[in-house]
XYZ file of C-alpha atoms in Angstrom:
704
model
C 35.028 5.641 12.444
C 33.466 4.958 9.006
C 31.788 1.625 8.356
C 31.156 2.339 4.690
C 33.447 -0.525 3.688
C 31.583 -3.604 2.573
C 34.141 -5.830 4.270
C 33.111 -6.607 7.837
C 34.909 -8.883 10.247
C 33.275 -12.141 11.258
C 33.200 -11.024 14.906
C 31.039 -8.056 13.988
C 28.663 -10.292 12.072
C 28.266 -12.486 15.110
C 27.528 -9.450 17.255
C 24.891 -8.285 14.809
C 23.216 -11.669 14.750
C 23.067 -11.908 18.543
C 22.012 -8.249 18.792
C 19.152 -8.722 16.348
C 17.751 -11.644 18.355
C 18.122 -9.723 21.595
C 16.286 -6.684 20.250
C 13.410 -8.789 19.001
C 12.887 -10.233 22.488
C 13.522 -6.928 24.232
C 11.267 -4.912 21.932
C 8.247 -7.197 21.907
C 8.520 -9.177 25.154
C 8.231 -12.924 25.388
C 4.987 -13.287 23.476
C 2.719 -16.312 23.381
C 2.802 -19.273 20.965
C 0.215 -19.399 18.236
C -2.801 -21.538 19.014
C -3.511 -24.482 16.757
C -6.847 -25.685 15.527
C -8.083 -29.128 14.635
C -8.394 -29.552 10.845
C -12.026 -29.369 9.849
C -13.158 -27.765 13.085
C -15.420 -24.738 12.966
C -13.187 -21.700 12.660
C -13.594 -18.681 14.911
C -14.375 -15.368 13.328
C -11.330 -13.589 11.990
C -9.768 -10.871 14.069
C -6.794 -8.628 13.380
C -3.503 -10.513 13.634
C -0.057 -10.075 12.169
C 2.847 -7.648 12.498
C 2.854 -4.321 10.727
C 5.988 -2.338 9.760
C 5.954 1.104 8.185
C 9.104 2.420 6.460
C 9.093 6.084 5.539
C 11.636 8.680 4.544
C 11.043 11.389 7.139
C 9.539 11.792 10.573
C 5.865 12.693 9.957
C 5.476 10.929 6.543
C 3.611 8.165 8.437
C 1.337 10.649 10.230
C 0.476 12.585 7.067
C 0.218 9.788 4.524
C -0.448 6.416 6.331
C -2.977 7.515 8.906
C -5.633 6.456 9.773
C -4.319 2.991 8.813
C -1.498 3.481 11.304
C -3.604 4.530 14.285
C -6.184 1.837 13.525
C -3.443 -0.807 13.524
C -2.087 0.470 16.857
C -5.543 0.327 18.371
C -5.812 -3.421 17.731
C -2.884 -4.280 19.985
C -0.867 -6.041 17.292
C 2.839 -5.376 16.860
C 3.352 -2.077 15.023
C 6.753 -0.528 14.225
C 7.917 2.350 12.070
C 11.304 2.855 10.464
C 12.493 6.365 9.592
C 15.247 6.311 6.985
C 16.470 9.889 7.309
C 16.810 12.213 10.264
C 14.578 14.828 8.645
C 16.981 17.565 9.680
C 15.888 19.973 6.901
C 17.476 23.396 7.417
C 18.103 22.812 11.102
C 15.639 25.434 12.349
C 12.704 24.337 14.504
C 10.525 27.343 13.915
C 7.131 27.982 12.357
C 7.144 29.504 8.886
C 4.974 32.287 10.215
C 7.999 33.782 12.025
C 7.889 37.566 11.691
C 10.577 39.210 9.613
C 11.804 41.245 12.538
C 12.330 38.133 14.698
C 15.934 37.011 14.967
C 16.953 34.106 12.762
C 17.953 31.066 14.790
C 21.265 29.487 13.918
C 20.905 26.119 12.152
C 21.177 23.128 14.437
C 20.419 20.025 12.417
C 20.908 17.653 15.329
C 18.515 19.601 17.529
C 15.820 19.859 14.883
C 16.095 16.107 14.205
C 15.643 15.508 17.943
C 12.591 17.831 18.058
C 10.930 15.887 15.291
C 11.685 12.642 17.114
C 10.113 14.050 20.240
C 7.011 15.027 18.252
C 6.732 11.622 16.659
C 7.089 9.875 20.019
C 4.363 12.127 21.429
C 1.996 11.354 18.546
C 2.585 7.586 18.885
C 2.090 7.810 22.661
C -1.175 9.547 22.062
C -2.295 6.994 19.508
C -1.383 4.088 21.762
C -2.164 5.356 25.257
C -3.954 8.661 24.996
C -1.060 10.384 26.827
C 1.477 12.207 24.728
C 4.033 12.108 27.574
C 3.962 8.290 27.973
C 7.528 7.090 28.524
C 9.842 5.535 25.923
C 12.968 3.488 26.322
C 15.669 4.481 23.789
C 18.507 2.169 22.811
C 21.241 1.913 20.169
C 21.485 -1.320 18.196
C 23.934 -2.477 15.508
C 22.418 -2.853 12.016
C 23.042 -5.533 9.426
C 24.422 -2.769 7.196
C 27.364 -2.102 9.498
C 26.090 1.014 11.237
C 23.805 1.723 14.163
C 20.190 2.658 14.646
C 18.126 3.927 17.545
C 15.200 1.777 18.599
C 12.543 3.297 20.870
C 10.056 1.124 22.748
C 6.858 2.539 24.244
C 7.043 1.353 27.845
C 3.318 1.187 28.363
C 2.751 -0.611 25.025
C 6.016 -2.412 24.182
C 4.525 -3.799 20.957
C 4.872 -0.264 19.554
C 8.434 0.476 18.343
C 10.188 3.276 16.421
C 13.471 2.669 14.508
C 15.613 5.676 13.547
C 18.179 4.985 10.783
C 19.216 8.705 10.901
C 20.639 9.037 7.412
C 21.200 12.463 5.989
C 18.180 13.772 4.093
C 18.252 15.583 0.730
C 17.242 18.906 2.379
C 15.366 19.713 -0.794
C 12.240 18.367 -2.443
C 13.810 18.075 -5.889
C 17.158 19.822 -5.680
C 20.157 18.126 -7.202
C 21.973 17.182 -3.995
C 24.288 14.151 -4.409
C 24.414 13.571 -0.633
C 20.962 12.053 -0.495
C 19.160 8.760 -0.890
C 18.696 9.670 -4.576
C 22.390 10.342 -5.035
C 23.292 7.090 -3.333
C 20.761 5.086 -5.387
C 22.002 6.629 -8.625
C 25.671 5.968 -7.709
C 26.650 9.609 -7.565
C 28.151 9.262 -4.106
C 29.906 6.128 -2.749
C 28.345 6.462 0.692
C 25.782 8.446 2.632
C 26.555 9.670 6.148
C 24.419 9.888 9.226
C 22.759 12.956 10.721
C 22.301 11.997 14.361
C 19.764 13.701 16.580
C 21.119 15.616 19.579
C 19.959 13.151 22.258
C 20.220 9.879 20.402
C 22.022 6.980 22.166
C 23.682 6.128 18.857
C 27.386 6.872 18.720
C 28.603 8.943 15.692
C 30.935 7.794 13.010
C 29.227 5.577 10.407
C 27.990 5.805 6.834
C 26.410 3.394 4.388
C 27.078 2.568 0.788
C 24.140 1.613 -1.460
C 24.196 -2.086 -0.657
C 24.618 -1.444 3.079
C 21.446 0.636 3.197
C 19.572 -2.239 1.543
C 21.147 -4.690 3.932
C 20.332 -2.545 6.936
C 16.643 -2.259 5.998
C 16.459 -5.994 5.214
C 18.003 -6.582 8.664
C 15.214 -4.586 10.281
C 12.703 -6.730 8.424
C 14.429 -9.843 9.754
C 14.312 -8.400 13.260
C 10.602 -7.571 13.298
C 9.338 -10.224 10.875
C 6.465 -8.188 9.443
C 3.483 -9.692 7.695
C 2.460 -6.284 6.284
C 5.004 -3.730 5.094
C 3.824 -0.213 4.368
C 5.955 2.175 2.424
C 5.751 5.165 0.085
C 5.431 5.249 -3.683
C 8.628 4.540 -5.642
C 7.026 5.573 -8.919
C 4.573 8.494 -8.484
C 4.644 9.387 -12.162
C 5.350 12.687 -13.872
C 5.213 15.998 -12.091
C 3.908 19.288 -13.393
C 4.943 20.170 -16.955
C 6.438 16.727 -17.315
C 8.882 17.073 -14.403
C 10.110 13.889 -12.731
C 9.457 14.952 -9.163
C 5.756 15.150 -8.309
C 6.807 13.924 -4.857
C 9.753 14.525 -2.498
C 12.849 12.795 -3.837
C 13.469 11.148 -0.437
C 10.014 9.607 -0.577
C 10.640 8.139 -4.027
C 14.173 6.859 -3.514
C 13.536 5.771 0.057
C 10.707 3.580 -1.269
C 13.093 2.085 -3.876
C 15.535 1.148 -1.171
C 12.605 -0.541 0.608
C 11.758 -2.418 -2.595
C 15.300 -3.701 -2.851
C 15.407 -4.637 0.842
C 12.092 -6.480 0.589
C 13.417 -8.420 -2.371
C 16.511 -9.376 -0.381
C 14.517 -10.248 2.689
C 12.191 -12.450 0.669
C 15.083 -14.726 -0.225
C 15.321 -15.833 3.394
C 13.220 -18.775 4.529
C 12.892 -18.291 8.244
C 10.205 -15.653 8.088
C 6.438 -15.269 7.665
C 4.811 -14.380 4.372
C 4.389 -10.611 3.886
C 2.552 -8.202 1.627
C 3.526 -4.650 0.663
C 1.212 -1.629 0.586
C 2.305 1.633 -1.137
C 0.915 5.020 -0.158
C 0.539 8.240 -2.089
C 2.411 11.173 -0.493
C 2.635 14.743 -1.838
C 0.304 14.075 -4.845
C -2.515 13.710 -2.334
C -2.721 17.514 -2.570
C -4.561 17.312 -5.908
C -6.775 14.315 -5.028
C -10.270 14.478 -3.519
C -10.535 14.010 0.281
C -11.105 10.344 1.054
C -11.836 10.562 4.806
C -14.978 11.468 6.644
C -15.024 14.396 9.091
C -14.434 12.295 12.227
C -11.506 10.327 10.822
C -9.977 13.555 9.406
C -10.287 15.350 12.712
C -8.679 12.464 14.590
C -5.786 12.413 12.119
C -5.346 16.109 12.477
C -5.253 15.759 16.274
C -2.205 13.469 16.086
C -0.452 15.923 13.795
C -1.135 18.776 16.173
C 0.498 16.782 18.889
C 3.495 16.140 16.632
C 3.618 19.856 15.715
C 3.770 20.858 19.437
C 0.903 23.306 18.894
C 0.590 24.373 22.537
C 4.350 25.039 22.815
C 4.352 23.831 26.438
C 7.635 22.313 27.648
C 6.128 19.010 28.689
C 9.073 16.850 27.424
C 12.023 18.736 29.023
C 14.126 18.559 25.845
C 16.314 21.580 24.894
C 15.577 20.763 21.278
C 11.799 21.219 21.707
C 8.860 18.844 22.065
C 7.757 18.730 18.462
C 8.071 20.044 14.897
C 7.274 23.758 14.870
C 7.502 23.897 11.095
C 4.408 21.686 10.928
C 2.641 23.985 13.448
C 2.304 26.545 10.638
C -0.032 24.206 8.773
C -0.701 20.915 10.578
C -3.161 19.904 7.902
C -0.367 19.840 5.358
C -1.568 20.560 1.829
C -4.937 18.956 2.502
C -3.229 15.729 3.572
C -5.155 15.212 6.825
C -8.393 14.806 4.927
C -7.264 11.908 2.802
C -5.435 8.636 2.371
C -4.743 6.980 -0.990
C -2.972 3.792 -2.003
C -0.727 4.042 -5.032
C -1.005 0.318 -5.801
C -3.172 -2.597 -4.704
C -6.603 -0.983 -5.006
C -7.915 -3.483 -7.553
C -10.867 -5.709 -6.541
C -10.781 -8.163 -9.452
C -8.237 -10.671 -7.993
C -10.686 -13.582 -7.502
C -12.419 -15.594 -10.224
C -14.049 -18.916 -10.989
C -12.385 -21.314 -13.444
C -14.170 -24.548 -14.191
C -17.606 -24.596 -12.474
C -17.142 -24.646 -8.677
C -13.413 -23.991 -8.743
C -12.558 -20.624 -7.197
C -9.131 -18.913 -7.431
C -7.834 -16.001 -5.387
C -4.548 -14.202 -5.993
C -2.288 -11.830 -4.004
C 1.283 -10.777 -4.085
C 3.217 -12.187 -1.107
C 6.996 -11.963 -0.658
C 7.222 -10.274 -4.050
C 5.804 -13.315 -5.825
C 2.297 -14.176 -7.083
C 0.496 -16.353 -4.566
C -2.779 -18.141 -5.135
C -5.405 -20.019 -3.191
C -8.046 -22.303 -4.685
C -11.252 -24.023 -3.588
C -13.310 -26.716 -5.298
C -16.948 -26.916 -4.184
C -18.860 -24.942 -1.549
C -18.073 -27.391 1.243
C -14.395 -27.814 0.486
C -11.635 -25.935 2.262
C -9.394 -23.501 0.433
C -5.842 -24.669 -0.362
C -2.798 -22.440 -0.425
C -0.967 -20.300 -0.664
C 1.051 -21.673 -3.505
C 3.306 -19.555 -5.701
C 3.969 -18.928 -9.372
C 7.604 -18.695 -10.253
C 9.259 -15.309 -10.451
C 9.768 -12.298 -8.218
C 9.420 -8.518 -8.363
C 5.647 -8.535 -8.517
C 3.865 -5.344 -7.462
C 0.664 -5.163 -5.446
C -2.435 -5.080 -7.633
C -3.668 -8.239 -9.361
C -6.404 -9.019 -11.914
C -7.720 -12.518 -12.646
C -10.084 -13.527 -15.420
C -11.804 -16.699 -16.674
C -11.260 -17.736 -20.291
C -14.109 -19.385 -22.228
C -12.807 -22.933 -21.689
C -12.503 -22.473 -17.877
C -8.793 -21.682 -17.747
C -7.693 -18.794 -15.540
C -5.365 -15.978 -16.545
C -3.734 -13.699 -13.965
C -2.298 -10.266 -14.711
C -0.133 -7.860 -12.752
C 2.882 -5.598 -13.017
C 6.474 -6.445 -12.202
C 9.263 -4.051 -11.133
C 12.780 -4.788 -12.252
C 15.326 -3.135 -9.989
C 18.170 -3.639 -12.428
C 21.910 -3.622 -11.973
C 22.060 0.150 -12.676
C 19.616 2.970 -11.969
C 18.669 3.266 -15.636
C 17.526 -0.378 -15.648
C 14.894 0.258 -13.035
C 11.439 -0.127 -14.604
C 7.995 -1.747 -14.613
C 6.160 -3.903 -17.117
C 2.794 -5.674 -17.419
C 2.966 -9.435 -17.143
C 0.453 -12.309 -17.293
C 0.328 -16.108 -16.832
C -2.334 -18.576 -18.044
C -3.226 -22.133 -17.045
C -2.019 -24.623 -19.603
C -5.357 -26.552 -19.270
C -8.579 -25.999 -17.403
C -7.890 -26.468 -13.670
C -4.288 -27.178 -14.574
C -0.897 -25.709 -13.721
C -0.011 -22.136 -14.671
C 2.431 -21.548 -17.426
C 5.321 -19.086 -17.385
C 5.013 -15.313 -17.109
C 4.727 -13.396 -20.378
C 5.618 -9.721 -20.634
C 3.520 -7.133 -22.451
C 6.157 -4.493 -21.840
C 4.990 -1.027 -20.898
C 3.237 1.815 -22.626
C 5.772 4.114 -21.019
C 8.450 3.438 -23.607
C 10.090 6.821 -23.018
C 10.506 6.232 -19.286
C 14.225 6.980 -19.108
C 13.949 8.335 -15.586
C 12.422 5.187 -14.150
C 9.268 6.890 -12.878
C 6.754 4.578 -14.596
C 3.466 4.903 -12.752
C 1.423 2.512 -14.872
C -1.598 1.244 -12.978
C -2.587 -2.287 -12.247
C -4.209 -3.871 -15.328
C -7.877 -4.330 -16.034
C -8.828 -7.152 -18.405
C -11.808 -7.861 -20.618
C -12.697 -10.587 -23.183
C -14.385 -10.133 -26.484
C -16.908 -12.587 -28.059
C -14.126 -14.703 -29.559
C -12.336 -15.052 -26.209
C -9.509 -12.613 -27.014
C -8.210 -10.602 -24.054
C -7.628 -6.867 -23.962
C -5.604 -5.269 -21.194
C -6.211 -1.681 -20.055
C -3.784 0.384 -17.978
C -3.348 4.037 -17.060
C 0.059 5.264 -18.098
C 2.384 7.750 -16.404
C 0.860 10.639 -18.363
C -2.507 9.583 -16.945
C -4.124 8.531 -20.167
C -5.728 5.137 -20.955
C -3.757 2.605 -22.972
C -4.835 -0.809 -24.272
C -3.175 -3.931 -25.701
C -5.290 -6.625 -27.336
C -4.750 -10.204 -28.375
C -4.825 -10.732 -32.113
C -6.212 -14.254 -31.734
C -7.310 -16.326 -28.732
C -4.157 -17.627 -27.036
C -2.194 -15.477 -29.459
C 0.207 -12.595 -29.032
C -0.843 -9.155 -27.858
C -0.531 -6.130 -30.077
C 1.172 -2.792 -29.394
C -0.137 -0.377 -26.804
C -2.944 1.680 -28.309
C -3.852 5.089 -26.968
C -7.526 5.478 -25.932
C -7.179 9.048 -24.703
C -8.429 10.647 -21.548
C -6.558 13.116 -19.309
C -5.862 13.274 -15.591
C -6.791 9.674 -14.915
C -6.416 8.536 -11.288
C -6.196 5.095 -9.747
C -6.790 1.872 -11.667
C -9.212 1.541 -14.610
C -12.066 -0.925 -14.200
C -13.978 -2.901 -16.807
C -17.076 -5.065 -17.069
C -19.156 -6.516 -19.940
C -22.912 -6.121 -20.101
C -25.400 -8.851 -21.093
C -25.222 -7.808 -24.763
C -21.454 -8.341 -24.825
C -20.534 -4.677 -24.875
C -17.378 -3.769 -22.975
C -17.404 -0.866 -20.500
C -14.189 0.745 -19.204
C -14.173 3.457 -16.532
C -11.477 5.615 -14.991
C -11.723 8.312 -12.351
C -10.400 11.856 -12.585
C -10.227 14.364 -9.779
C -13.543 15.861 -10.893
C -15.622 12.934 -12.209
C -15.379 9.674 -14.169
C -14.615 9.045 -17.826
C -16.214 6.164 -19.738
C -15.304 4.116 -22.801
C -18.385 2.051 -23.816
C -18.828 -0.002 -26.974
C -21.906 0.781 -28.996
C -22.042 -2.860 -30.148
C -20.087 -5.999 -29.116
C -16.510 -5.872 -30.339
C -17.005 -2.422 -31.880
C -14.057 -0.048 -31.506
C -14.043 2.452 -28.663
C -14.473 6.090 -29.485
C -13.182 9.019 -27.524
C -13.783 8.919 -23.779
C -17.223 10.132 -22.765
C -17.761 12.419 -19.758
C -20.215 10.660 -17.392
C -21.162 13.810 -15.506
C -21.020 11.695 -12.377
C -19.947 13.512 -9.232
C -16.370 13.424 -8.035
C -15.188 10.279 -6.372
C -12.385 9.482 -3.949
C -10.657 7.569 -6.798
C -11.147 3.820 -6.504
C -13.940 2.444 -8.694
C -15.660 -0.951 -8.938
C -17.797 -2.170 -11.845
C -20.255 -5.030 -11.932
C -22.386 -6.252 -14.799
C -26.098 -5.805 -14.162
C -28.515 -6.878 -16.943
C -28.055 -4.754 -20.033
C -25.857 -2.312 -18.158
C -22.975 -2.016 -15.703
C -23.248 -0.747 -12.151
C -20.428 1.543 -11.098
C -19.590 1.876 -7.385
C -17.490 4.601 -5.812
C -17.074 6.577 -2.573
C -18.069 10.169 -2.110
C -15.341 12.663 -1.191
C -15.498 14.077 2.313
C -17.793 11.353 3.674
C -16.531 8.061 2.249
C -20.036 6.742 1.810
C -20.609 4.279 -1.079
C -22.687 5.433 -4.039
C -23.661 3.728 -7.280
C -24.973 4.499 -10.751
C -26.155 2.126 -13.514
C -24.612 2.757 -16.971
C -26.334 1.601 -20.160
C -25.038 1.800 -23.724
C -27.344 4.515 -25.170
C -27.209 6.607 -28.292
C -25.233 8.677 -28.999
C -23.519 8.266 -25.625
C -23.962 5.973 -22.652
C -26.639 6.878 -20.134
C -26.157 6.960 -16.359
C -28.931 6.515 -13.793
C -29.387 8.799 -10.824
C -26.734 8.204 -8.219
C -28.057 6.314 -5.159
C -26.504 5.558 -1.802
C -25.426 2.088 -0.733
C -26.195 2.848 2.935
C -24.086 2.683 6.030
C -21.369 4.914 7.434
C -18.424 6.110 5.446
C -15.086 4.449 5.016
C -12.249 4.584 2.464
C -10.617 2.508 -0.212
C -12.084 0.174 -2.861
C -15.342 -1.716 -2.581
C -15.659 -5.330 -3.719
C -18.992 -5.979 -5.465
C -20.809 -9.156 -6.512
C -24.300 -10.615 -6.355
C -25.679 -7.838 -4.114
C -22.803 -8.142 -1.650
C -20.582 -5.114 -1.031
C -17.381 -5.368 0.985
C -15.185 -2.441 1.940
C -13.162 -0.698 4.635
C -15.177 1.048 7.333
C -13.978 4.248 8.996
C -12.736 2.106 11.845
C -10.408 0.357 9.449
C -12.160 -2.999 9.656
C -13.762 -4.879 6.787
C -17.518 -4.281 6.476
C -20.113 -6.136 4.418
C -23.490 -4.821 3.275
C -26.754 -6.607 2.757
C -28.645 -6.618 -0.521
C -29.766 -3.567 -2.426
C -33.112 -3.517 -0.610
C -31.427 -3.989 2.785
C -28.231 -1.901 2.564
C -27.138 -2.209 6.166
C -23.393 -2.592 6.787
C -22.024 -5.167 9.209
C -18.517 -4.691 10.502
C -16.010 -7.415 11.475
C -13.138 -7.068 13.936
C -10.514 -7.579 11.248
C -8.241 -5.087 9.510
C -6.801 -5.908 6.118
C -4.480 -4.667 3.377
C -5.135 -3.900 -0.233
C -8.688 -4.152 -1.541
C -11.531 -6.646 -1.027
C -12.748 -8.935 -3.775
C -16.238 -10.362 -4.293
C -17.453 -13.123 -6.605
C -20.852 -14.595 -7.485
C -20.126 -18.237 -8.254
C -22.081 -20.162 -10.803
C -23.941 -22.056 -8.095
C -25.275 -18.747 -6.766
C -23.022 -18.538 -3.720
C -21.453 -15.125 -3.164
C -17.930 -15.080 -1.740
C -16.034 -12.109 -0.354
C -12.289 -12.196 0.267
C -9.586 -10.001 1.733
C -5.896 -10.295 2.531
C -5.495 -9.745 6.279
C -2.656 -7.894 7.944
C -1.437 -11.405 8.819
C -0.841 -12.127 5.099
C -3.548 -14.832 5.218
C -6.599 -15.024 2.921
C -9.875 -14.432 4.823
C -13.290 -15.144 3.297
C -16.995 -14.761 3.949
C -19.981 -16.217 2.095
C -23.620 -15.387 1.473
C -26.147 -18.120 0.634
C -27.524 -18.376 -2.914
C -30.994 -17.221 -4.023
C -33.637 -15.346 -2.121
C -33.173 -12.560 0.380
C -29.709 -12.836 1.873
C -29.190 -12.323 5.611
C -25.929 -10.780 6.852
C -22.981 -12.759 5.618
C -21.269 -15.380 7.732
C -18.289 -14.171 9.842
C -14.999 -13.611 8.137
C -12.781 -16.657 8.604
C -9.349 -17.803 7.483
C -9.701 -19.431 4.123
C -7.157 -22.140 5.057
C -7.778 -23.639 8.524
C -4.682 -23.552 10.678
C -3.307 -26.970 11.623
C -1.029 -27.930 14.479
C 2.044 -27.476 12.304
C 0.770 -24.590 10.195
C -0.383 -22.232 12.941
C 2.932 -22.438 14.745
C 4.932 -22.766 11.529
C 3.446 -19.874 9.598
C 6.140 -17.686 10.998
C 8.741 -19.823 9.303
C 6.861 -20.721 6.133
C 8.925 -18.428 3.971
C 9.086 -19.386 0.303
C 9.472 -23.095 0.317
C 6.331 -23.573 -1.781
C 7.714 -21.730 -4.813
């Protein structure tokens, strides 16, 4: 029976509604109500809370590209679920690529190979959650909101860990032109995409999805699990080699676009918690420096060896096999076990001060720009409130204008009514008056004007002001060069996108202005860092200058320091934080000897301000360092998403901020002046109240 038709009887809709509620209770147990706190009471230190949902194209995409974030989340005991869009059936042969030529070729069995990969994934999750790869699972078929069925697996020993198998047919090729694929369905080349069920699934055969039904099915899973953090792959990885449009697997790209569309649909509901979205780099990790330290990389490899069924022992009793033997050939992937990279949301410049004492923090929640504000060191933060508009991508930059107004910049993805209308543009909004309401969004378009394939990989924007208060926006384009657009007059229109050169740029550019008013812009490559530094205030930039700094893991942070700018980055292979001071010398800028910021390694961006450093430790939690002469790192018990921000307010107080996995703003402070002791514990910026703590789960979008 095919359920590709978009017309579904009312009786079926009622069954789906009841089924969704039942699965939520069955999958996660009864749970406990959220505790409330008295307004104004001393808040406890922040710990990891929330519900995390990964959505990937294939079984193992999460293990290769989202770990160690995935295993760290499971270790906290919060609700963690993963959705696999396709069956990952490939060529239907569960055999290592090292098979000898004289060995007999096994007949293709797509259902059995899909089952073997499921067995391997269940084993890896069991190991991550319980330490025992053979820990039992309960498997069940559920109806989906898209009119088909999905398998839901619940780890019996840890029922907060779930796996959801959509079991759609995969493309069976990285870039081949196969219409029966997520790509073909997205582009409208096929009316529906059928299922490829695994051999032991409890799901009954006989369904397919059209484009809208896939979106509806994924949105229905969101409604079932109510995530506060959604992790997915990169829908726009940029250009491939020689200008090709597939630097990544087509299922990764188009699966992530279906997730974008589903998240946009889910955001329109009101009975849900706020949520953020984190995108992960997949195949392009091959060319990027290793971001993980040895211990984290070895742990990640261990889970993949479990998935790959390296010992080949029949511990699971499945005729299909207990894991993915193809991965056994090279469980490290193409260097993937040594790294993790975020394709968006690595910017640390999302907090600023407007009028003196008024702090503003921004993040994308529910696809819209959210903000929190605080007036005075003793006042509580307020928020989140929302600017109008949807489609916002992770990655925000905020800046203060000379009169105290705040401007916020980001990028916005337009899904469009047709595949050719899919695209991304840079947008910004500015307060109409100091400390006032924000005006409408304005578009700066995109430097990728020839992006007919919809692969625009423009970075998050970096923003700098000149002496007259005119803003300039810097982005990395899809060809990995630096582009800039500048205001002609303060509060005036922006000019066209100018090319500033550079090649092979990675991540987001960063900018800072030294005490003489000279702007510095930096961007990482796989080998080092390129610099654009003005020789005098408001002078034009020349060609990019090689810094001769060592390779970095990608994310950079820049902070003005006297007549120079301190650049912070992580060292590949260890994840330790290092720094170098850049000064505008002649004929090229000068860089001091690289020094270490102390502490153990980690990964991701580092927020920097007033001697405070905040970043992700190897354990996945947020860590904060002391001052430069006391660079000890202090870890919290809280995991977060995106990148940390840090700000030295005009009164001397230093504030650090992160967006937790619970989609709440969490902050810490260091006292002004003198030698700073370790920062205060991380706490929710907005104290929960009797109604808010219990009602956060239903807060939805009513504040827009």
